[in-house]
């Protein structure tokens, strides 16, 4: 609702009862985690933005979660896809930040949960080189947001019929029986080598709506500039 000028969605009685049950289950589970394993980090999310918005608007206790959990599927969308598309990685991270700030959780960071982005190379999806380009740019955006753990793609394409889904062809290696590195594996290896100990240090305004220039600072204080169109 935060990103749309239509009237706010109103739950009917059945939905209200179901949502109250969900909030109670989440409260009970988070409370149990806090008591038994206080070292465990609780990420509220790993699902669609409207669900997180509903929990925020209901005033879910701040002490019962540590971060907003984001899982952006992205698929074949260009990494620079703009809000209010909640499936795109960078756009959904921006939307999560807005929701946290507006609904009273400005002190909460954003994390990325189990895995993010599925730029696939199976039939009908992206080329091998486009997948590599997209994955690098997704990682750069996540680094700019200060995401502590970035889990993109899968290790290898799926060997069964799931390969033909939106997710099954998003591996860094080809599927069985011939498992071989795709260009994406080499692209991420290069990114890891160059930016392994670097942190985001801002961007340089290019004057263009299609040219991007990010700055990163390494531990030895040297600077790395990453540029793409």
CSV table of N, CA, C and O in Angstrom, one decimal, residues 119-227:
chain,number,residue,atom,x,y,z
A,119,UNK,N,18.5,-15.3,-12.3
A,119,UNK,CA,18.6,-15.1,-13.8
A,119,UNK,C,19.0,-16.4,-14.4
A,119,UNK,O,20.1,-16.9,-14.3
A,120,UNK,N,18.1,-17.0,-15.2
A,120,UNK,CA,18.3,-18.3,-15.7
A,120,UNK,C,18.7,-18.3,-17.1
A,120,UNK,O,18.4,-17.4,-17.9
A,121,UNK,N,19.3,-19.4,-17.5
A,121,UNK,CA,19.8,-19.6,-18.9
A,121,UNK,C,19.1,-20.8,-19.6
A,121,UNK,O,19.6,-21.2,-20.6
A,122,UNK,N,18.1,-21.3,-19.0
A,122,UNK,CA,17.3,-22.4,-19.6
A,122,UNK,C,16.5,-21.8,-20.8
A,122,UNK,O,16.5,-20.6,-21.0
A,123,UNK,N,16.0,-22.7,-21.7
A,123,UNK,CA,15.3,-22.3,-22.9
A,123,UNK,C,14.2,-21.2,-22.6
A,123,UNK,O,13.4,-21.3,-21.7
A,124,UNK,N,14.3,-20.1,-23.4
A,124,UNK,CA,13.4,-19.0,-23.2
A,124,UNK,C,13.8,-17.9,-22.3
A,124,UNK,O,13.1,-16.9,-22.1
A,125,UNK,N,14.9,-18.1,-21.6
A,125,UNK,CA,15.4,-17.1,-20.6
A,125,UNK,C,16.6,-16.4,-21.2
A,125,UNK,O,16.7,-16.1,-22.4
A,126,UNK,N,17.6,-16.1,-20.3
A,126,UNK,CA,18.7,-15.2,-20.7
A,126,UNK,C,19.8,-16.0,-21.4
A,126,UNK,O,20.0,-17.2,-21.3
A,127,UNK,N,20.6,-15.2,-22.1
A,127,UNK,CA,21.9,-15.8,-22.7
A,127,UNK,C,22.9,-16.0,-21.6
A,127,UNK,O,22.8,-15.4,-20.5
A,128,UNK,N,23.9,-16.8,-21.8
A,128,UNK,CA,24.9,-17.0,-20.8
A,128,UNK,C,25.6,-15.7,-20.4
A,128,UNK,O,25.9,-15.5,-19.2
A,129,UNK,N,25.9,-14.9,-21.4
A,129,UNK,CA,26.6,-13.6,-21.0
A,129,UNK,C,25.7,-12.7,-20.3
A,129,UNK,O,26.2,-12.0,-19.3
A,130,UNK,N,24.5,-12.6,-20.7
A,130,UNK,CA,23.5,-11.7,-19.9
A,130,UNK,C,23.4,-12.1,-18.5
A,130,UNK,O,23.3,-11.3,-17.6
A,131,UNK,N,23.3,-13.4,-18.3
A,131,UNK,CA,23.2,-13.9,-16.9
A,131,UNK,C,24.4,-13.5,-16.1
A,131,UNK,O,24.3,-13.0,-15.0
A,132,UNK,N,25.6,-13.6,-16.7
A,132,UNK,CA,26.8,-13.2,-16.0
A,132,UNK,C,26.8,-11.7,-15.6
A,132,UNK,O,27.1,-11.3,-14.5
A,133,UNK,N,26.4,-10.9,-16.6
A,133,UNK,CA,26.3,-9.4,-16.4
A,133,UNK,C,25.3,-9.1,-15.3
A,133,UNK,O,25.6,-8.3,-14.4
A,134,UNK,N,24.2,-9.7,-15.3
A,134,UNK,CA,23.1,-9.4,-14.4
A,134,UNK,C,23.5,-9.8,-12.9
A,134,UNK,O,23.3,-9.1,-12.0
A,135,UNK,N,24.2,-11.0,-12.8
A,135,UNK,CA,24.6,-11.4,-11.5
A,135,UNK,C,25.6,-10.5,-10.9
A,135,UNK,O,25.5,-10.1,-9.7
A,136,UNK,N,26.5,-10.0,-11.7
A,136,UNK,CA,27.5,-9.1,-11.1
A,136,UNK,C,26.8,-7.8,-10.7
A,136,UNK,O,27.1,-7.3,-9.6
A,137,UNK,N,25.9,-7.3,-11.5
A,137,UNK,CA,25.2,-6.0,-11.1
A,137,UNK,C,24.3,-6.2,-9.9
A,137,UNK,O,24.2,-5.3,-9.0
A,138,UNK,N,23.7,-7.4,-9.8
A,138,UNK,CA,22.9,-7.7,-8.6
A,138,UNK,C,23.8,-7.6,-7.3
A,138,UNK,O,23.4,-7.1,-6.3
A,139,UNK,N,25.0,-8.2,-7.4
A,139,UNK,CA,25.9,-8.3,-6.3
A,139,UNK,C,26.4,-6.9,-5.9
A,139,UNK,O,26.4,-6.5,-4.8
A,140,UNK,N,26.7,-6.1,-6.9
A,140,UNK,CA,27.1,-4.7,-6.7
A,140,UNK,C,26.1,-3.9,-6.0
A,140,UNK,O,26.3,-3.1,-5.0
A,141,UNK,N,24.8,-4.1,-6.4
A,141,UNK,CA,23.7,-3.3,-5.7
A,141,UNK,C,23.6,-3.8,-4.3
A,141,UNK,O,23.4,-3.0,-3.4
A,142,UNK,N,23.7,-5.1,-4.0
A,142,UNK,CA,23.6,-5.6,-2.7
A,142,UNK,C,24.8,-5.1,-1.8
A,142,UNK,O,24.6,-4.8,-0.6
A,143,UNK,N,25.9,-5.0,-2.4
A,143,UNK,CA,27.1,-4.5,-1.7
A,143,UNK,C,26.8,-3.0,-1.3
A,143,UNK,O,27.2,-2.6,-0.2
A,144,UNK,N,26.2,-2.3,-2.2
A,144,UNK,CA,25.9,-0.9,-2.0
A,144,UNK,C,25.0,-0.7,-0.8
A,144,UNK,O,25.0,0.3,-0.1
A,145,UNK,N,24.1,-1.7,-0.6
A,145,UNK,CA,23.1,-1.7,0.5
A,145,UNK,C,23.7,-2.2,1.8
A,145,UNK,O,23.1,-2.2,2.8
A,146,UNK,N,25.0,-2.7,1.7
A,146,UNK,CA,25.6,-3.2,2.9
A,146,UNK,C,25.1,-4.5,3.4
A,146,UNK,O,25.2,-4.8,4.6
A,147,UNK,N,24.6,-5.3,2.5
A,147,UNK,CA,24.1,-6.6,2.8
A,147,UNK,C,25.3,-7.5,3.3
A,147,UNK,O,26.3,-7.7,2.6
A,148,UNK,N,25.2,-8.1,4.5
A,148,UNK,CA,26.4,-8.9,5.0
A,148,UNK,C,26.6,-10.2,4.3
A,148,UNK,O,27.8,-10.6,4.2
A,149,UNK,N,25.6,-10.9,3.9
A,149,UNK,CA,25.8,-12.1,3.2
A,149,UNK,C,24.9,-12.1,1.9
A,149,UNK,O,23.7,-12.0,2.0
A,150,UNK,N,25.6,-12.3,0.8
A,150,UNK,CA,24.9,-12.2,-0.5
A,150,UNK,C,24.9,-13.5,-1.2
A,150,UNK,O,26.0,-14.0,-1.6
A,151,UNK,N,23.8,-14.1,-1.3
A,151,UNK,CA,23.7,-15.5,-1.9
A,151,UNK,C,22.9,-15.5,-3.2
A,151,UNK,O,21.7,-15.5,-3.2
A,152,UNK,N,23.6,-15.3,-4.3
A,152,UNK,CA,23.0,-15.2,-5.6
A,152,UNK,C,23.1,-16.6,-6.3
A,152,UNK,O,24.0,-17.3,-6.2
A,153,UNK,N,22.0,-16.8,-7.1
A,153,UNK,CA,22.0,-18.0,-8.0
A,153,UNK,C,22.1,-19.3,-7.3
A,153,UNK,O,22.0,-19.4,-6.1
A,154,UNK,N,22.3,-20.4,-8.0
A,154,UNK,CA,22.6,-21.7,-7.5
A,154,UNK,C,24.0,-22.1,-7.9
A,154,UNK,O,24.6,-21.5,-8.8
A,155,UNK,N,24.4,-23.2,-7.4
A,155,UNK,CA,25.8,-23.7,-7.8
A,155,UNK,C,25.7,-24.3,-9.2
A,155,UNK,O,26.6,-23.9,-10.0
A,156,UNK,N,24.7,-25.1,-9.5
A,156,UNK,CA,24.6,-25.7,-10.8
A,156,UNK,C,23.1,-25.8,-11.2
A,156,UNK,O,22.2,-25.8,-10.4
A,157,UNK,N,22.9,-25.8,-12.5
A,157,UNK,CA,21.5,-26.0,-13.0
A,157,UNK,C,21.0,-27.3,-12.5
A,157,UNK,O,21.7,-28.3,-12.3
A,158,UNK,N,19.7,-27.3,-12.3
A,158,UNK,CA,19.0,-28.5,-11.8
A,158,UNK,C,19.0,-29.6,-12.9
A,158,UNK,O,18.7,-29.4,-14.1
A,159,UNK,N,19.2,-30.9,-12.5
A,159,UNK,CA,19.4,-32.0,-13.4
A,159,UNK,C,18.0,-32.6,-13.8
A,159,UNK,O,18.0,-33.4,-14.7
A,160,UNK,N,16.9,-32.3,-13.1
A,160,UNK,CA,15.7,-32.9,-13.5
A,160,UNK,C,14.8,-31.9,-14.2
A,160,UNK,O,15.2,-30.9,-14.7
A,161,UNK,N,13.4,-32.2,-14.2
A,161,UNK,CA,12.5,-31.3,-15.0
A,161,UNK,C,12.4,-29.9,-14.4
A,161,UNK,O,11.9,-29.0,-15.1
A,162,UNK,N,12.8,-29.7,-13.2
A,162,UNK,CA,12.7,-28.4,-12.5
A,162,UNK,C,13.6,-27.4,-13.3
A,162,UNK,O,13.5,-26.2,-13.1
A,163,UNK,N,14.5,-27.9,-14.1
A,163,UNK,CA,15.4,-27.1,-14.9
A,163,UNK,C,14.6,-26.1,-15.8
A,163,UNK,O,15.0,-25.0,-16.0
A,164,UNK,N,13.4,-26.5,-16.2
A,164,UNK,CA,12.6,-25.7,-17.1
A,164,UNK,C,11.7,-24.7,-16.4
A,164,UNK,O,10.9,-24.0,-17.0
A,165,UNK,N,11.9,-24.5,-15.0
A,165,UNK,CA,11.2,-23.5,-14.3
A,165,UNK,C,11.9,-22.2,-14.3
A,165,UNK,O,13.0,-22.1,-14.9
A,166,UNK,N,11.4,-21.2,-13.6
A,166,UNK,CA,12.1,-19.9,-13.5
A,166,UNK,C,13.4,-20.0,-12.7
A,166,UNK,O,14.2,-19.1,-12.7
A,167,UNK,N,13.5,-21.0,-11.9
A,167,UNK,CA,14.6,-21.2,-10.9
A,167,UNK,C,15.7,-22.2,-11.4
A,167,UNK,O,16.8,-22.0,-11.1
A,168,UNK,N,15.2,-23.2,-12.1
A,168,UNK,CA,16.1,-24.4,-12.3
A,168,UNK,C,17.3,-24.1,-13.2
A,168,UNK,O,18.3,-24.9,-13.2
A,169,UNK,N,17.3,-23.1,-14.0
A,169,UNK,CA,18.4,-22.8,-14.9
A,169,UNK,C,19.3,-21.6,-14.4
A,169,UNK,O,20.0,-21.1,-15.2
A,170,UNK,N,19.3,-21.3,-13.1
A,170,UNK,CA,20.0,-20.2,-12.6
A,170,UNK,C,21.3,-20.5,-12.0
A,170,UNK,O,21.9,-19.7,-11.2
A,171,UNK,N,21.9,-21.7,-12.3
A,171,UNK,CA,23.1,-22.1,-11.7
A,171,UNK,C,24.3,-21.4,-12.3
A,171,UNK,O,24.2,-20.8,-13.4
A,172,UNK,N,25.4,-21.5,-11.6
A,172,UNK,CA,26.7,-20.9,-12.2
A,172,UNK,C,27.4,-22.0,-13.0
A,172,UNK,O,28.3,-21.6,-13.8
A,173,UNK,N,27.0,-23.2,-12.9
A,173,UNK,CA,27.5,-24.3,-13.8
A,173,UNK,C,26.3,-25.0,-14.5
A,173,UNK,O,25.2,-24.9,-14.1
A,174,UNK,N,26.7,-25.6,-15.6
A,174,UNK,CA,25.6,-26.3,-16.4
A,174,UNK,C,25.2,-27.6,-15.6
A,174,UNK,O,25.7,-28.0,-14.6
A,175,UNK,N,24.1,-28.2,-16.1
A,175,UNK,CA,23.5,-29.3,-15.4
A,175,UNK,C,24.2,-30.6,-15.8
A,175,UNK,O,25.0,-30.7,-16.7
A,176,UNK,N,23.9,-31.7,-15.0
A,176,UNK,CA,24.3,-33.0,-15.3
A,176,UNK,C,23.8,-33.5,-16.6
A,176,UNK,O,22.8,-33.0,-17.1
A,177,UNK,N,24.6,-34.3,-17.3
A,177,UNK,CA,25.8,-35.0,-16.9
A,177,UNK,C,27.1,-34.2,-17.2
A,177,UNK,O,28.1,-34.7,-16.8
A,178,UNK,N,27.0,-33.1,-17.9
A,178,UNK,CA,28.2,-32.3,-18.2
A,178,UNK,C,28.2,-31.0,-17.4
A,178,UNK,O,27.7,-30.0,-17.8
A,179,UNK,N,28.8,-31.1,-16.2
A,179,UNK,CA,28.8,-29.9,-15.3
A,179,UNK,C,30.0,-29.1,-15.7
A,179,UNK,O,31.2,-29.6,-15.5
A,180,UNK,N,29.8,-27.9,-16.2
A,180,UNK,CA,30.9,-27.1,-16.6
A,180,UNK,C,30.6,-25.6,-16.2
A,180,UNK,O,29.4,-25.2,-16.1
A,181,UNK,N,31.6,-24.8,-16.0
A,181,UNK,CA,31.3,-23.4,-15.6
A,181,UNK,C,30.7,-22.6,-16.7
A,181,UNK,O,31.1,-22.7,-17.9
A,182,UNK,N,29.7,-21.8,-16.4
A,182,UNK,CA,29.2,-20.8,-17.3
A,182,UNK,C,30.0,-19.5,-17.2
A,182,UNK,O,30.8,-19.4,-16.2
A,183,UNK,N,29.9,-18.6,-18.1
A,183,UNK,CA,30.5,-17.3,-17.9
A,183,UNK,C,30.2,-16.6,-16.5
A,183,UNK,O,31.1,-15.9,-16.0
A,184,UNK,N,29.0,-16.9,-16.0
A,184,UNK,CA,28.7,-16.3,-14.7
A,184,UNK,C,29.7,-16.8,-13.6
A,184,UNK,O,30.0,-16.0,-12.7
A,185,UNK,N,30.1,-18.0,-13.6
A,185,UNK,CA,31.1,-18.5,-12.6
A,185,UNK,C,32.4,-17.6,-12.7
A,185,UNK,O,32.9,-17.3,-11.6
A,186,UNK,N,32.8,-17.4,-13.9
A,186,UNK,CA,34.1,-16.6,-14.0
A,186,UNK,C,33.9,-15.2,-13.7
A,186,UNK,O,34.7,-14.5,-13.1
A,187,UNK,N,32.7,-14.6,-14.0
A,187,UNK,CA,32.4,-13.2,-13.7
A,187,UNK,C,32.4,-13.0,-12.2
A,187,UNK,O,32.9,-12.0,-11.7
A,188,UNK,N,31.7,-13.9,-11.5
A,188,UNK,CA,31.6,-13.8,-10.0
A,188,UNK,C,33.0,-14.0,-9.4
A,188,UNK,O,33.3,-13.4,-8.3
A,189,UNK,N,33.8,-14.9,-10.0
A,189,UNK,CA,35.2,-15.1,-9.5
A,189,UNK,C,36.0,-13.8,-9.6
A,189,UNK,O,36.7,-13.5,-8.7
A,190,UNK,N,35.8,-13.2,-10.7
A,190,UNK,CA,36.6,-11.9,-10.9
A,190,UNK,C,36.1,-10.9,-10.0
A,190,UNK,O,36.9,-10.1,-9.4
A,191,UNK,N,34.8,-10.7,-9.8
A,191,UNK,CA,34.2,-9.8,-8.9
A,191,UNK,C,34.8,-10.0,-7.4
A,191,UNK,O,35.2,-9.1,-6.7
A,192,UNK,N,34.8,-11.3,-7.0
A,192,UNK,CA,35.2,-11.7,-5.7
A,192,UNK,C,36.7,-11.3,-5.5
A,192,UNK,O,37.1,-10.8,-4.5
A,193,UNK,N,37.5,-11.6,-6.6
A,193,UNK,CA,38.9,-11.3,-6.5
A,193,UNK,C,39.2,-9.8,-6.3
A,193,UNK,O,40.0,-9.3,-5.5
A,194,UNK,N,38.5,-9.0,-7.1
A,194,UNK,CA,38.7,-7.5,-7.1
A,194,UNK,C,38.1,-6.8,-5.9
A,194,UNK,O,38.7,-5.9,-5.4
A,195,UNK,N,37.0,-7.3,-5.4
A,195,UNK,CA,36.2,-6.6,-4.4
A,195,UNK,C,36.2,-7.4,-3.1
A,195,UNK,O,35.3,-7.1,-2.2
A,196,UNK,N,37.0,-8.3,-2.9
A,196,UNK,CA,36.9,-9.2,-1.7
A,196,UNK,C,36.9,-8.5,-0.4
A,196,UNK,O,36.1,-8.8,0.5
A,197,UNK,N,37.8,-7.5,-0.2
A,197,UNK,CA,37.8,-6.8,1.0
A,197,UNK,C,37.4,-5.3,0.9
A,197,UNK,O,37.7,-4.5,1.7
A,198,UNK,N,36.6,-5.1,-0.1
A,198,UNK,CA,36.1,-3.7,-0.4
A,198,UNK,C,34.8,-3.4,0.2
A,198,UNK,O,33.9,-4.3,0.3
A,199,UNK,N,34.5,-2.1,0.5
A,199,UNK,CA,33.2,-1.7,0.9
A,199,UNK,C,32.7,-0.5,0.0
A,199,UNK,O,33.5,0.2,-0.5
A,200,UNK,N,31.4,-0.5,-0.1
A,200,UNK,CA,30.8,0.6,-0.9
A,200,UNK,C,31.2,2.0,-0.4
A,200,UNK,O,31.1,2.2,0.8
A,201,UNK,N,31.6,2.9,-1.3
A,201,UNK,CA,32.0,4.2,-0.9
A,201,UNK,C,31.3,5.3,-1.7
A,201,UNK,O,31.9,6.3,-2.0
A,202,UNK,N,30.1,5.0,-2.2
A,202,UNK,CA,29.3,6.0,-2.9
A,202,UNK,C,29.4,5.8,-4.4
A,202,UNK,O,29.9,4.8,-4.9
A,203,UNK,N,28.8,6.7,-5.1
A,203,UNK,CA,28.7,6.6,-6.6
A,203,UNK,C,29.1,8.0,-7.2
A,203,UNK,O,29.1,9.0,-6.5
A,204,UNK,N,29.4,7.9,-8.4
A,204,UNK,CA,29.8,9.1,-9.2
A,204,UNK,C,28.6,9.4,-10.1
A,204,UNK,O,28.2,8.5,-10.9
A,205,UNK,N,28.1,10.6,-10.1
A,205,UNK,CA,27.0,11.0,-11.0
A,205,UNK,C,27.5,11.1,-12.4
A,205,UNK,O,28.4,11.8,-12.7
A,206,UNK,N,26.9,10.3,-13.3
A,206,UNK,CA,27.4,10.2,-14.7
A,206,UNK,C,26.6,11.2,-15.6
A,206,UNK,O,27.0,11.4,-16.7
A,207,UNK,N,25.5,11.7,-15.1
A,207,UNK,CA,24.7,12.6,-16.0
A,207,UNK,C,23.8,11.8,-16.9
A,207,UNK,O,23.2,12.3,-17.8
A,208,UNK,N,23.8,10.4,-16.8
A,208,UNK,CA,23.1,9.6,-17.7
A,208,UNK,C,22.2,8.7,-16.9
A,208,UNK,O,22.4,8.3,-15.8
A,209,UNK,N,21.0,8.4,-17.5
A,209,UNK,CA,20.1,7.4,-16.9
A,209,UNK,C,20.4,6.0,-17.2
A,209,UNK,O,19.6,5.1,-16.8
A,210,UNK,N,21.5,5.7,-18.0
A,210,UNK,CA,21.8,4.4,-18.3
A,210,UNK,C,23.3,4.0,-18.1
A,210,UNK,O,23.7,2.9,-18.5
A,211,UNK,N,24.0,4.9,-17.5
A,211,UNK,CA,25.4,4.7,-17.2
A,211,UNK,C,25.6,4.8,-15.7
A,211,UNK,O,25.2,5.7,-15.1
A,212,UNK,N,26.3,3.8,-15.1
A,212,UNK,CA,26.4,3.7,-13.7
A,212,UNK,C,27.9,3.6,-13.3
A,212,UNK,O,28.6,2.9,-13.9
A,213,UNK,N,28.3,4.3,-12.2
A,213,UNK,CA,29.7,4.3,-11.8
A,213,UNK,C,29.7,4.3,-10.2
A,213,UNK,O,29.3,5.3,-9.6
A,214,UNK,N,30.1,3.1,-9.7
A,214,UNK,CA,30.1,3.0,-8.2
A,214,UNK,C,31.6,3.0,-7.7
A,214,UNK,O,32.5,2.5,-8.4
A,215,UNK,N,31.7,3.5,-6.5
A,215,UNK,CA,33.0,3.5,-5.9
A,215,UNK,C,33.1,2.5,-4.7
A,215,UNK,O,32.2,2.4,-3.9
A,216,UNK,N,34.2,1.8,-4.6
A,216,UNK,CA,34.5,0.9,-3.5
A,216,UNK,C,35.8,1.2,-2.9
A,216,UNK,O,36.8,1.6,-3.7
A,217,UNK,N,36.0,1.1,-1.6
A,217,UNK,CA,37.2,1.4,-0.9
A,217,UNK,C,37.8,0.1,-0.3
A,217,UNK,O,37.0,-0.6,0.4
A,218,UNK,N,39.0,-0.3,-0.6
A,218,UNK,CA,39.6,-1.5,0.0
A,218,UNK,C,40.3,-1.2,1.3
A,218,UNK,O,40.5,-0.1,1.6
A,219,UNK,N,40.7,-2.3,2.0
A,219,UNK,CA,41.3,-2.1,3.3
A,219,UNK,C,42.6,-1.4,3.2
A,219,UNK,O,43.0,-0.7,4.2
A,220,UNK,N,43.3,-1.4,2.1
A,220,UNK,CA,44.6,-0.7,2.0
A,220,UNK,C,44.3,0.7,1.5
A,220,UNK,O,45.3,1.5,1.2
A,221,UNK,N,43.1,1.1,1.5
A,221,UNK,CA,42.6,2.5,1.2
A,221,UNK,C,42.7,2.8,-0.3
A,221,UNK,O,42.4,3.9,-0.8
A,222,UNK,N,43.0,1.8,-1.1
A,222,UNK,CA,42.9,2.0,-2.6
A,222,UNK,C,41.4,2.0,-3.0
A,222,UNK,O,40.6,1.4,-2.3
A,223,UNK,N,41.2,2.6,-4.1
A,223,UNK,CA,39.8,2.7,-4.6
A,223,UNK,C,39.6,1.8,-5.9
A,223,UNK,O,40.5,1.7,-6.7
A,224,UNK,N,38.4,1.2,-6.0
A,224,UNK,CA,38.0,0.5,-7.1
A,224,UNK,C,36.8,1.1,-7.7
A,224,UNK,O,35.8,1.3,-7.0
A,225,UNK,N,36.8,1.4,-9.0
A,225,UNK,CA,35.6,2.0,-9.7
A,225,UNK,C,35.0,0.9,-10.6
A,225,UNK,O,35.7,0.3,-11.3
A,226,UNK,N,33.7,0.8,-10.4
A,226,UNK,CA,33.0,-0.2,-11.2
A,226,UNK,C,32.0,0.5,-12.1
A,226,UNK,O,31.1,1.3,-11.6
A,227,UNK,N,32.1,0.3,-13.4
A,227,UNK,CA,31.3,1.1,-14.3
A,227,UNK,C,30.6,0.2,-15.3
A,227,UNK,O,31.1,-0.8,-15.7
